[in-house]
Short mmCIF file of C-alpha atoms and ligand atoms in Angstrom, two decimals:
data_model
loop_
_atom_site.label_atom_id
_atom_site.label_comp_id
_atom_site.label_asym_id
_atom_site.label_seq_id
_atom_site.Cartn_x
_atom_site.Cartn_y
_atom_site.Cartn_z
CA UNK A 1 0.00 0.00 0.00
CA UNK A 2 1.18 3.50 -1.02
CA UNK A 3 1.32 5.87 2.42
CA UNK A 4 2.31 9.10 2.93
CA UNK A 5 2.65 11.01 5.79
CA UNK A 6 2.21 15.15 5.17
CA UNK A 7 3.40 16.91 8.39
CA UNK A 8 3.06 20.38 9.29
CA UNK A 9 2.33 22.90 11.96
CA UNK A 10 -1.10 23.43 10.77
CA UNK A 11 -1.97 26.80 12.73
CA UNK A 12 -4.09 26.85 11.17
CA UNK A 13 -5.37 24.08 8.42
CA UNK A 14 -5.88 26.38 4.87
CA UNK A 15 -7.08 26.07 1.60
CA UNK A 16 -3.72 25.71 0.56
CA UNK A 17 -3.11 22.81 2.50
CA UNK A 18 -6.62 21.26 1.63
CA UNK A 19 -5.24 21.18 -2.06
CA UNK A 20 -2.20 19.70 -1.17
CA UNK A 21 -4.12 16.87 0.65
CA UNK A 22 -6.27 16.55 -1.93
CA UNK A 23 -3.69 15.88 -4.80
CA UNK A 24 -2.10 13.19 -1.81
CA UNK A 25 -5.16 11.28 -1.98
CA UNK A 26 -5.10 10.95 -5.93
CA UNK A 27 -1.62 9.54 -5.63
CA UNK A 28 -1.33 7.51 -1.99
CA UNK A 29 -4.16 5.39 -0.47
CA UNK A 30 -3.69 6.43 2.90
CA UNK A 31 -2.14 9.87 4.01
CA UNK A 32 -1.62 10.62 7.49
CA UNK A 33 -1.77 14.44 8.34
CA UNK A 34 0.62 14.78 11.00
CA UNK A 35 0.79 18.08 13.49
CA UNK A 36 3.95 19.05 15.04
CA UNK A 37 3.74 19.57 18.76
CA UNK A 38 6.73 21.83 18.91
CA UNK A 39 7.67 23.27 22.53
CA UNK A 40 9.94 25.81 21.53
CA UNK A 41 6.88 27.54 19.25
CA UNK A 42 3.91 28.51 20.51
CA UNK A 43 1.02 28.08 18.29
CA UNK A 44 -2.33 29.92 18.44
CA UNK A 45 -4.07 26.76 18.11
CA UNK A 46 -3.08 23.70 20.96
CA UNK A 47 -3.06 20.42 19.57
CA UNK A 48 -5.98 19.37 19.98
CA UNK A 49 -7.40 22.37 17.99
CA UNK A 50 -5.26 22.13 15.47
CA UNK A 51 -6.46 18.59 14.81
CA UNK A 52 -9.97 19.18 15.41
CA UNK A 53 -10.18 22.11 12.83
CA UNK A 54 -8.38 19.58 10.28
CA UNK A 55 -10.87 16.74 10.98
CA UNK A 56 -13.88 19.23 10.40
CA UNK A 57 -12.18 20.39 7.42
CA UNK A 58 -11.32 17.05 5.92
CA UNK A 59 -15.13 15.56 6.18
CA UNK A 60 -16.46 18.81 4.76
CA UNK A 61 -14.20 19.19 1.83
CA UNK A 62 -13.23 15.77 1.13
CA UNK A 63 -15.98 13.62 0.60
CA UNK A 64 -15.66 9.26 1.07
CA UNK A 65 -11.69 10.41 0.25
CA UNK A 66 -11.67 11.21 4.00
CA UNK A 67 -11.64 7.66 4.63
CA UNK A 68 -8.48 7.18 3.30
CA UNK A 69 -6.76 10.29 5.40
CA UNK A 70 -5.44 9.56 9.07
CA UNK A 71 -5.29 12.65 11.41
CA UNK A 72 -2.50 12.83 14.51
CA UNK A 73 -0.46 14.51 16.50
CA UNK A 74 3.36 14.20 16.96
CA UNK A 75 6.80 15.18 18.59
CA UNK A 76 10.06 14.45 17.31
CA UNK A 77 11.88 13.79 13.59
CA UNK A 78 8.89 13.71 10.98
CA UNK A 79 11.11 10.47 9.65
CA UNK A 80 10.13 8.60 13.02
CA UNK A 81 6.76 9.49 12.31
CA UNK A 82 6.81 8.13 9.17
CA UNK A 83 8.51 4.79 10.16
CA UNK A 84 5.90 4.36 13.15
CA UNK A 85 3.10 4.57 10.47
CA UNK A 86 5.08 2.72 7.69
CA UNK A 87 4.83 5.24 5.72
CA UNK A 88 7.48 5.42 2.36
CA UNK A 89 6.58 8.75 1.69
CA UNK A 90 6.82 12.39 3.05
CA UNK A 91 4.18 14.70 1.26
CA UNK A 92 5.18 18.94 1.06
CA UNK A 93 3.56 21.55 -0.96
CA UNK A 94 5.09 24.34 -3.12
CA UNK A 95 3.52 27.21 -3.51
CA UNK A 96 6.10 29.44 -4.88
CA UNK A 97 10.14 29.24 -5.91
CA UNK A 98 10.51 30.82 -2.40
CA UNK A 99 9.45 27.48 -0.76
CA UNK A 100 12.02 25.77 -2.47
CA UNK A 101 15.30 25.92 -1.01
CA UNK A 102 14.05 25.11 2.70
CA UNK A 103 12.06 22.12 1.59
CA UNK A 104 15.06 21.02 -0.65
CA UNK A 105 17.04 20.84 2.63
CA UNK A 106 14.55 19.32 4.29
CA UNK A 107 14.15 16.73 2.43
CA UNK A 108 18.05 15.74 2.36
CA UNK A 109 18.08 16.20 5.75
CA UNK A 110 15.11 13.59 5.88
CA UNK A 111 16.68 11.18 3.39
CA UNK A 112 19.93 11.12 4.89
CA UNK A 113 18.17 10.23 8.25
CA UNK A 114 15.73 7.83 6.83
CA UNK A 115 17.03 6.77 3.03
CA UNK A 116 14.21 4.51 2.53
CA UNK A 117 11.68 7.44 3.50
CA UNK A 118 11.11 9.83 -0.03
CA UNK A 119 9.73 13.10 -0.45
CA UNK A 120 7.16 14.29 -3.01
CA UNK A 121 6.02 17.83 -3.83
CA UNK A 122 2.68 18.83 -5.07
CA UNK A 123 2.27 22.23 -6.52
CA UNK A 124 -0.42 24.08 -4.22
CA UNK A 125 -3.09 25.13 -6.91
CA UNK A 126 -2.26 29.17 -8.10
CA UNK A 127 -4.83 30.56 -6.13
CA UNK A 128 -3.94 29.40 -3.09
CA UNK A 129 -0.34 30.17 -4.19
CA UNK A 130 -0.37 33.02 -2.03
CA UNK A 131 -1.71 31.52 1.01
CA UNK A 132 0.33 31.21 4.62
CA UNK A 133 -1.15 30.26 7.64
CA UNK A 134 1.24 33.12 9.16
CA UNK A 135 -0.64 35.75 7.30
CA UNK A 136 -4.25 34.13 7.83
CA UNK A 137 -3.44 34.85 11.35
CA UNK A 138 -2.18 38.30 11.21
CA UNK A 139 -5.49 39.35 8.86
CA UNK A 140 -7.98 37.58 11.32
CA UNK A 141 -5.82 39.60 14.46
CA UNK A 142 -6.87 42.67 12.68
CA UNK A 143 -10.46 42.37 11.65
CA UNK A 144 -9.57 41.48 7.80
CA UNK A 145 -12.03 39.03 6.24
CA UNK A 146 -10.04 35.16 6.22
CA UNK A 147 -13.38 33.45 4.41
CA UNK A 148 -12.19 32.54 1.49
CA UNK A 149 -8.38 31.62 2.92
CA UNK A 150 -9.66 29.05 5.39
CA UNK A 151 -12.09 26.22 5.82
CA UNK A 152 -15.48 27.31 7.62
CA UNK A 153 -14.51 25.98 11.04
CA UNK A 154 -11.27 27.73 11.26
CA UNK A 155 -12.87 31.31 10.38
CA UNK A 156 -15.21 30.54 13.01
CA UNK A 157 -12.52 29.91 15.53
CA UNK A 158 -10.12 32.86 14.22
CA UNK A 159 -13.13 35.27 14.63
CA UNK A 160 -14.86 34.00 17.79
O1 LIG B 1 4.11 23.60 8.37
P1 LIG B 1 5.59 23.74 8.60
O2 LIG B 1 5.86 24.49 9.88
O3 LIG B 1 6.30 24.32 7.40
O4 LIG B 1 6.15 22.23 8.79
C1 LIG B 1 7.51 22.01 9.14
C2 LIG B 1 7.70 20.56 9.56
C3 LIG B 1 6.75 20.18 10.68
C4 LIG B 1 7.46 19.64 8.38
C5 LIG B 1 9.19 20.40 10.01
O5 LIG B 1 9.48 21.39 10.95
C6 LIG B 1 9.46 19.03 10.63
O6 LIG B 1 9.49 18.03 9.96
N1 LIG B 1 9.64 19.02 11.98
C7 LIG B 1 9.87 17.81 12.73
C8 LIG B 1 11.32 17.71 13.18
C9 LIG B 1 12.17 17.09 12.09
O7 LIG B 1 11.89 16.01 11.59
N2 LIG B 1 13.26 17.79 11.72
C10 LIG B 1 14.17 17.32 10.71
C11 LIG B 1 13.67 17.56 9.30
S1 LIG B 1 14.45 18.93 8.62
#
């Protein structure tokens, strides 16, 4: 069985990622969305949030596709992840030349700790191209309209 494992911080879940999961599902039979619990950041979503905002998103954008995504949290090397699941794959999207050199080190990084582990890119659709979960959060701080950036439950908990 083909599975990937797409990690991320997630905080929040966006359109952009949606595509990117998407596109994972065409290609892998099971994908496991995997949030970083990182200590040394400190997210505006906890965990739990995080993954509950994904899981709302998933079954609402997905359709019987949602069956075939996993949803959990994690601490450590994304490669251990990947191993624990028996995964083959790690899953990152590009949405811009900018995005490339960091995920071109990550993924070294990642196949010199794990050579049997491989990486695959999806191009995030163009007009989500512009999308980061950093500036979601800094338009919903200041009263801007996040709508069409961000799945329905997310809006709700950026604005309530
Ligand atoms: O959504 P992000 O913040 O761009 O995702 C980054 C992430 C979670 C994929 C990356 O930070 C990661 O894999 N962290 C886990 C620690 C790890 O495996 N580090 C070595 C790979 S460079």
């Amino acid at each position: 069985m083909r599975v990937a494992v797409y990690p991320g911080s997630f905080d929040p879940i966006t359109h952009g990622h949606l595509d990117v999961i998407r596109r994972a599902v065409v290609v892998f039979e099971r994908v496991h969305v995997a949030v970083l619990v990182n200590p040394r950041k400190s997210p505006l979503f906890d965990d739990e949030q995080r993954l509950g905002s994904i899981r709302e998103a998933l079954s609402e954008t997905l359709g019987e596709a949602a069956g075939r995504v996993e949803t959990a949290v994690f601490d450590g090397l994304t490669v251990d992840f990947a191993r624990r699941v028996q995964a083959g794959f790690i899953v990152r999207g590009l949405r811009a030349v900018s995005d490339f050199e960091f995920e071109l080190q990550m993924a070294h990084t990642n196949r010199k700790l794990a050579p049997e582990v491989d990486t695959v890119f999806f191009m995030t659709a163009l007009e989500y191209s512009y999308l980061s979960s950093t500036l979601v959060k800094e338009i919903a701080r200041f009263g801007g309209d996040v709508s069409a950036m961000v799945p329905a439950a997310v809006a709700r908990r950026l604005t309530g």
